[in-house]
Amino acid sequence: MNKPIVGILTWREGKRFAEPAYFKRLLRAGHKLGMTVFLFSPADVNTRKRQVRGYTASQTGWMSSLYPWPDVVIDRYRYTPTQAFKDYVAFRKKGVFLYANNRLANKWKVHQVLWKDERMRRWLPETNEYSRTGLQAMLARHPLLYVKPSNGTGGRGILRLERGKNGYRLLGRDKERAKVESRPQNTDLLCKKVDRWVNKGMFVIQQGLRLELIDARSNDMRLLIQKDGNGEWSITGYGMRLGGKNSATANLHGGGKAVAVEPFLERHFGTDKAQAILAECRQLARQTAETIEAHFGRMIELGLDIGIDVHGKVWLIEVNPKPGREIFKELGKIAQYQQAIEKPLQYASYLANEKKRQRAEA
Ligand SMILES: Nc1ncnc2c1ncn2[C@@H]1O[C@H](COP(=O)(O)OP(=O)(O)O)[C@@H](O)[C@H]1O
Ligand SMILES: [Mg+2]
């Protein structure tokens, strides 16, 4: 099998990169697999000469050199509210490379796509686009709600609204992920507060799930499903994330703590039910990958945020097209961590060879 040239599209400013620790591991893994792998940004591409200025890591720091046109590009450019991101989107739309993964839309659009597929519906919490009247309608139906920015990540900008005996409890995370808390006395005050929070931005309102399997904390599961060297989807692993006390979110960057899934679920549900829940999570993951690809085109990996509520019901909270894999490191699952890094490269290799074969046959 030929060893391909793989470019990783990401944010760069000078020699500062978006995810330096992950990229160093990724580059090392590529080297180990005998592949040529480099990082680059849109500004590094010379379409006319079919050359790319690529970056790799050495003992002494980052270095750059000119590379031939990559066989495959893995898009790892993550959302930031900047001009650089807008430039990336424009560049991405030109489609000058063979990309291993397509872009995903915002939370609202993704929800609509998944909802259209009847096989997905049983796992989807009720979700609507935010509006003041929509909020009131959903408040009447659910004692617990989440209001989330459609383009948010990492638990930023999220509000959790809970109806209590004396008014409401509002718990959330602002744009810097700092905790916020308040207790509006009535629906009117609550709606005013939420409206101000949303501030005309794009938000979704979602039915709140009771995920407090221990200590009144928000817990959820992160599952990583990836394409492998045969072009097939396979589940690399999963971990539970335990949110902090009084935290609306369980994201690791927001103070969530990683724990192993099996013992956690077995303690709450017993062995049989825990196994059944896990089997359902796997089925959910495979179906989600299939449904997402059918609409958005080829993907390379998906990180799913899965809610397991106090009754053992499984819910899909969010689909992340450019997920982290730190949960495996935090769990001490080093083999899974390594796999999580290598699999996308193996898939890129598979894809490059497939395309070469197809071209040769044509
Ligand atoms: N509907 C919900 N019910 C209960 N918890 C939720 C809900 N939506 C989000 N959360 C909690 O907030 C976290 C962040 O929400 P998520 O939709 O994944 O947004 P982000 O893109 O910021 O990660 C989730 O991992 C989960 O812990
Ligand atoms: Mg999430």
Coordinates of C-alpha atoms and ligand atoms in Angstrom, one line a residue:
M1 CA 0.0 0.0 0.0
N2 CA 1.3 3.5 -0.9
K3 CA 1.9 5.9 2.0
P4 CA 0.0 9.1 1.3
I5 CA 0.7 12.7 2.0
V6 CA -1.8 14.0 4.5
G7 CA -2.4 17.7 5.3
I8 CA -4.1 18.8 8.6
L9 CA -6.1 22.0 8.0
T10 CA -6.1 24.1 11.2
W11 CA -5.7 27.6 12.7
R12 CA -2.2 29.0 12.7
E13 CA -0.8 32.3 13.6
G14 CA 3.0 32.5 13.2
K15 CA 4.1 29.3 14.9
R16 CA 1.1 29.2 17.2
F17 CA -1.4 26.4 16.5
A18 CA -4.9 25.6 17.7
E19 CA -4.2 22.3 19.5
P20 CA -0.4 22.0 19.8
A21 CA -0.3 19.0 22.2
Y22 CA -2.7 16.9 20.1
F23 CA -1.0 17.9 16.8
K24 CA 2.5 16.8 18.1
R25 CA 1.0 13.4 19.0
L26 CA -0.7 13.2 15.6
L27 CA 2.5 14.1 13.7
R28 CA 4.4 11.5 15.7
A29 CA 1.8 8.9 14.9
G30 CA 1.9 9.8 11.2
H31 CA 5.7 9.4 11.3
K32 CA 5.3 6.0 13.0
L33 CA 2.9 4.9 10.3
G34 CA 5.4 5.9 7.6
M35 CA 3.2 8.7 6.3
T36 CA 3.9 12.3 5.4
V37 CA 1.7 14.5 7.7
F38 CA 1.9 18.2 8.1
L39 CA -0.2 21.1 9.5
F40 CA -1.3 24.1 7.4
S41 CA -3.8 27.0 7.3
P42 CA -5.6 28.4 4.3
A43 CA -2.9 31.1 3.7
D44 CA -0.3 28.4 3.3
V45 CA -1.9 27.0 0.1
N46 CA -0.5 27.9 -3.3
T47 CA -3.2 26.6 -5.6
R48 CA -1.4 27.7 -8.8
K49 CA 1.9 25.9 -8.0
R50 CA 0.0 23.1 -6.3
Q51 CA 2.2 23.4 -3.2
V52 CA 1.5 23.8 0.5
R53 CA 3.7 25.3 3.2
G54 CA 3.3 22.7 5.9
Y55 CA 4.4 22.6 9.5
T56 CA 5.8 19.8 11.6
A57 CA 7.2 19.6 15.1
S58 CA 10.8 18.9 15.9
Q59 CA 12.8 18.8 19.2
T60 CA 13.5 22.5 18.9
G61 CA 10.0 23.6 17.9
W62 CA 7.9 24.0 14.9
M63 CA 9.4 24.1 11.4
S64 CA 8.0 24.6 8.0
S65 CA 8.8 23.5 4.5
L66 CA 7.1 23.2 1.1
Y67 CA 5.1 20.1 0.4
P68 CA 3.5 18.7 -2.8
W69 CA -0.3 18.7 -3.0
P70 CA -1.6 16.4 -0.3
D71 CA -3.5 13.3 -1.3
V72 CA -6.0 13.8 1.5
V73 CA -6.7 16.7 3.9
I74 CA -8.2 16.2 7.3
D75 CA -10.2 19.3 8.3
R76 CA -9.5 20.1 12.0
Y77 CA -10.3 23.8 11.8
R78 CA -12.5 24.5 14.9
Y79 CA -15.0 27.3 15.3
T80 CA -13.8 30.6 16.6
P81 CA -15.8 33.9 16.3
T82 CA -13.1 35.5 14.2
Q83 CA -12.3 36.8 10.7
A84 CA -9.8 34.0 10.4
F85 CA -12.6 31.5 10.8
K86 CA -14.7 33.3 8.1
D87 CA -11.7 33.1 5.8
Y88 CA -11.4 29.4 6.5
V89 CA -15.0 28.8 5.6
A90 CA -14.6 30.7 2.3
F91 CA -11.5 28.6 1.6
R92 CA -13.2 25.4 2.5
K93 CA -16.0 26.1 0.1
K94 CA -13.6 26.2 -2.8
G95 CA -13.1 22.5 -2.3
V96 CA -9.5 22.4 -3.7
F97 CA -8.6 19.2 -1.8
L98 CA -9.8 15.8 -1.3
Y99 CA -11.2 16.2 2.2
A100 CA -11.5 13.2 4.6
N101 CA -14.3 15.0 6.4
N102 CA -17.1 17.4 5.6
R103 CA -18.3 20.2 7.8
L104 CA -21.3 19.9 10.1
A105 CA -24.0 22.6 10.5
N106 CA -25.0 24.2 13.7
K107 CA -26.9 22.5 16.5
W108 CA -30.3 23.5 15.3
K109 CA -29.7 22.3 11.7
V110 CA -28.1 19.1 12.9
H111 CA -31.1 18.4 15.1
Q112 CA -33.5 18.9 12.1
V113 CA -31.5 16.5 10.0
L114 CA -31.5 13.8 12.7
W115 CA -35.2 14.3 13.4
K116 CA -36.0 13.7 9.8
D117 CA -34.7 10.2 10.2
E118 CA -37.3 8.2 12.1
R119 CA -34.7 5.7 13.3
M120 CA -33.1 8.6 15.3
R121 CA -36.2 10.0 16.9
R122 CA -36.3 7.9 20.0
W123 CA -33.0 9.3 21.1
L124 CA -33.6 13.0 20.5
P125 CA -34.7 15.3 23.3
E126 CA -37.4 17.9 22.2
T127 CA -35.4 20.7 20.6
N128 CA -36.6 24.0 19.1
E129 CA -35.1 27.1 17.8
Y130 CA -35.0 29.8 20.5
S131 CA -37.8 32.4 20.6
R132 CA -39.5 34.1 23.5
T133 CA -42.8 32.5 22.7
G134 CA -41.1 29.1 22.1
L135 CA -39.5 29.4 25.5
Q136 CA -42.9 30.0 27.2
A137 CA -44.4 27.0 25.4
M138 CA -41.6 24.7 26.4
L139 CA -41.6 25.9 29.9
A140 CA -45.2 24.8 30.1
R141 CA -44.2 21.3 29.0
H142 CA -40.9 20.7 30.8
P143 CA -39.8 21.5 34.4
L144 CA -36.2 21.5 33.1
L145 CA -34.8 23.2 30.0
Y146 CA -31.5 23.9 28.4
V147 CA -30.9 27.0 26.3
K148 CA -27.7 26.6 24.2
P149 CA -26.0 28.7 21.6
S150 CA -26.4 27.1 18.2
N151 CA -22.7 27.6 17.4
G152 CA -21.4 27.0 20.9
T153 CA -18.8 24.5 22.0
G154 CA -17.1 23.4 25.2
G155 CA -20.2 24.2 27.4
R156 CA -20.0 28.0 26.7
G157 CA -23.0 30.2 26.8
I158 CA -25.4 27.5 28.2
L159 CA -28.3 28.1 30.5
R160 CA -30.1 25.5 32.6
L161 CA -33.6 26.5 33.7
E162 CA -35.4 24.6 36.4
R163 CA -38.8 25.2 37.7
G164 CA -39.0 25.0 41.5
K165 CA -41.6 25.6 44.2
N166 CA -40.7 29.2 44.5
G167 CA -39.9 30.4 41.0
Y168 CA -36.9 29.2 39.0
R169 CA -33.3 28.3 39.3
L170 CA -31.0 29.4 36.5
L171 CA -27.6 27.9 36.3
G172 CA -25.2 28.4 33.4
R173 CA -21.9 29.1 31.9
D174 CA -21.0 32.4 30.2
K175 CA -18.9 32.9 27.1
E176 CA -15.7 32.4 29.2
R177 CA -17.3 29.3 30.8
A178 CA -17.6 31.0 34.2
K179 CA -20.5 29.8 36.3
V180 CA -23.6 32.0 36.6
E181 CA -26.5 31.4 38.9
S182 CA -29.7 33.2 39.8
R183 CA -33.3 32.6 41.1
P184 CA -35.9 34.5 39.1
Q185 CA -39.1 34.6 41.1
N186 CA -41.5 34.2 38.3
T187 CA -41.9 33.3 34.6
D188 CA -41.8 36.9 33.4
L189 CA -38.5 37.6 35.2
L190 CA -37.0 34.4 33.9
C191 CA -38.0 35.0 30.3
K192 CA -36.5 38.5 30.5
K193 CA -33.3 37.2 31.8
V194 CA -33.1 34.5 29.2
D195 CA -34.0 36.9 26.5
R196 CA -31.1 39.2 27.6
W197 CA -28.8 36.2 27.6
V198 CA -29.7 35.2 24.1
N199 CA -29.4 38.8 23.0
K200 CA -30.7 38.0 19.5
G201 CA -28.1 35.3 18.9
M202 CA -28.9 31.9 17.5
F203 CA -29.9 29.5 20.3
V204 CA -31.8 26.3 20.7
I205 CA -34.1 25.4 23.6
Q206 CA -33.9 21.7 24.6
Q207 CA -35.8 19.5 26.9
G208 CA -33.6 19.1 30.0
L209 CA -32.6 15.5 30.8
R210 CA -32.3 14.2 34.4
L211 CA -28.7 13.1 34.3
E212 CA -28.0 13.3 38.0
L213 CA -27.0 9.6 38.5
I214 CA -24.9 10.7 41.5
D215 CA -24.6 13.6 43.9
A216 CA -27.0 15.8 42.0
R217 CA -24.3 16.3 39.4
S218 CA -24.8 16.4 35.6
N219 CA -23.2 13.3 34.1
D220 CA -22.9 12.4 30.5
M221 CA -21.1 10.0 28.2
R222 CA -18.6 10.9 25.6
L223 CA -18.3 8.3 22.9
L224 CA -15.8 8.4 20.0
I225 CA -16.8 6.7 16.8
Q226 CA -14.1 6.8 14.0
K227 CA -13.5 5.4 10.5
D228 CA -10.7 2.9 10.4
G229 CA -8.1 1.7 7.9
N230 CA -10.8 -0.3 6.0
G231 CA -13.0 2.7 5.6
E232 CA -15.5 1.3 8.2
W233 CA -17.0 3.0 11.2
S234 CA -15.9 1.6 14.5
I235 CA -16.4 2.7 18.1
T236 CA -13.0 3.5 19.6
G237 CA -14.2 4.0 23.2
Y238 CA -16.2 6.0 25.7
G239 CA -16.0 7.5 29.1
M240 CA -18.4 9.2 31.6
R241 CA -17.9 12.8 32.4
L242 CA -19.1 13.9 35.9
G243 CA -19.9 17.5 36.1
G244 CA -18.9 19.6 39.1
K245 CA -21.2 20.5 41.9
N246 CA -23.7 23.1 40.7
S247 CA -22.5 22.9 37.2
A248 CA -25.0 22.9 34.3
T249 CA -22.5 21.0 32.1
A250 CA -20.2 18.0 32.3
N251 CA -17.7 19.1 29.6
L252 CA -14.1 18.2 30.7
H253 CA -12.9 21.8 30.0
G254 CA -15.6 23.0 32.3
G255 CA -14.3 21.0 35.3
G256 CA -15.9 17.6 34.4
K257 CA -14.1 14.6 35.6
A258 CA -13.6 11.4 33.5
V259 CA -14.6 8.0 34.9
A260 CA -14.9 4.6 33.4
V261 CA -18.3 3.8 31.9
E262 CA -18.9 0.1 32.9
P263 CA -18.4 0.3 36.7
F264 CA -20.3 3.6 36.8
L265 CA -23.4 2.2 35.0
E266 CA -23.3 -1.1 36.8
R267 CA -23.3 0.6 40.2
H268 CA -26.6 2.3 39.2
F269 CA -28.4 -0.1 37.0
G270 CA -26.9 -3.5 37.7
T271 CA -24.9 -5.6 35.2
D272 CA -27.7 -6.6 32.8
K273 CA -29.2 -3.2 32.5
A274 CA -25.8 -1.6 32.2
Q275 CA -25.0 -3.9 29.3
A276 CA -28.3 -3.1 27.6
I277 CA -27.7 0.6 28.0
L278 CA -24.2 0.3 26.5
A279 CA -25.5 -1.8 23.6
E280 CA -28.1 1.0 22.9
C281 CA -25.3 3.6 23.0
R282 CA -23.4 1.7 20.4
Q283 CA -26.5 1.3 18.2
L284 CA -27.1 5.0 18.6
A285 CA -23.6 5.9 17.6
R286 CA -23.7 3.7 14.4
Q287 CA -27.0 5.1 13.4
T288 CA -26.0 8.7 14.0
A289 CA -22.8 8.2 11.9
E290 CA -24.9 6.7 9.1
T291 CA -27.6 9.4 9.2
I292 CA -25.1 12.3 9.5
E293 CA -23.1 11.0 6.5
A294 CA -26.2 10.5 4.4
H295 CA -26.9 14.2 4.7
F296 CA -23.6 16.0 5.2
G297 CA -21.3 13.7 3.2
R298 CA -18.2 11.9 4.3
M299 CA -17.0 12.2 7.9
I300 CA -13.9 10.8 9.6
E301 CA -14.9 10.8 13.2
L302 CA -17.7 11.9 15.5
G303 CA -17.6 12.6 19.3
L304 CA -21.1 12.0 20.7
D305 CA -22.4 13.5 23.9
I306 CA -24.9 11.0 25.2
G307 CA -27.2 11.5 28.1
I308 CA -28.1 8.5 30.2
D309 CA -31.0 9.6 32.5
V310 CA -32.0 8.4 35.9
H311 CA -34.3 5.8 34.4
G312 CA -31.6 4.4 32.1
K313 CA -33.0 6.0 29.0
V314 CA -30.4 6.9 26.4
W315 CA -30.4 10.4 24.7
L316 CA -28.3 12.1 22.1
I317 CA -27.3 15.5 23.3
E318 CA -24.8 16.6 20.8
V319 CA -22.7 15.5 17.7
N320 CA -19.1 16.9 17.6
P321 CA -17.4 16.6 14.2
K322 CA -14.0 17.7 15.5
P323 CA -13.9 16.0 18.9
G324 CA -11.2 15.8 21.5
R325 CA -9.8 12.5 22.6
E326 CA -8.4 13.6 26.0
I327 CA -11.0 11.5 27.8
F328 CA -9.0 8.3 27.1
K329 CA -5.9 9.9 28.5
E330 CA -7.7 11.0 31.6
L331 CA -9.1 7.5 32.1
G332 CA -5.6 6.1 31.8
K333 CA -6.7 4.1 28.7
I334 CA -3.5 4.7 26.8
A335 CA -4.1 2.1 24.1
Q336 CA -7.5 3.6 23.3
Y337 CA -5.9 7.0 23.3
Q338 CA -3.3 6.0 20.8
Q339 CA -5.9 4.3 18.6
A340 CA -8.0 7.5 18.8
I341 CA -5.0 9.4 17.4
E342 CA -4.0 6.9 14.7
K343 CA -7.3 5.8 13.3
P344 CA -8.0 9.1 11.4
L345 CA -4.6 8.8 9.7
Q346 CA -5.3 5.1 8.8
Y347 CA -8.6 6.2 7.3
A348 CA -6.9 9.0 5.4
S349 CA -4.5 6.5 4.0
Y350 CA -7.3 4.2 3.0
L351 CA -9.1 7.0 1.3
A352 CA -6.1 8.2 -0.6
N353 CA -5.5 4.7 -1.9
E354 CA -9.2 4.2 -2.8
K355 CA -9.1 7.4 -4.8
K356 CA -5.9 6.4 -6.6
R357 CA -7.4 3.0 -7.4
Q358 CA -10.6 4.6 -8.7
R359 CA -8.6 7.0 -10.9
A360 CA -6.5 4.2 -12.3
E361 CA -9.6 2.2 -13.2
A362 CA -11.3 5.2 -14.8
Ligands
LIG1 N1 -30.8 18.8 27.3 C1 -29.9 18.6 28.2 N2 -30.2 18.0 29.4 C2 -29.3 17.8 30.3 N3 -28.0 18.2 30.2 C3 -27.6 18.9 29.1 C4 -28.5 19.1 28.0 N4 -27.9 19.7 27.0 C5 -26.6 19.9 27.4 N5 -26.4 19.4 28.7 C6 -25.2 19.4 29.4 O1 -24.4 20.4 28.9 C7 -23.2 19.9 28.3 C8 -22.9 20.8 27.1 O2 -24.0 20.8 26.1 P1 -23.7 20.5 24.6 O3 -25.0 20.5 23.9 O4 -22.8 19.3 24.4 O5 -23.0 21.8 24.1 P2 -21.4 22.2 23.9 O6 -21.3 22.3 22.4 O7 -21.1 23.4 24.6 O8 -20.6 21.0 24.4 C9 -23.5 18.5 27.9 O9 -22.4 17.7 27.8 C10 -24.4 18.1 29.1 O10 -23.5 17.8 30.3
MG2 MG -20.9 19.0 23.9

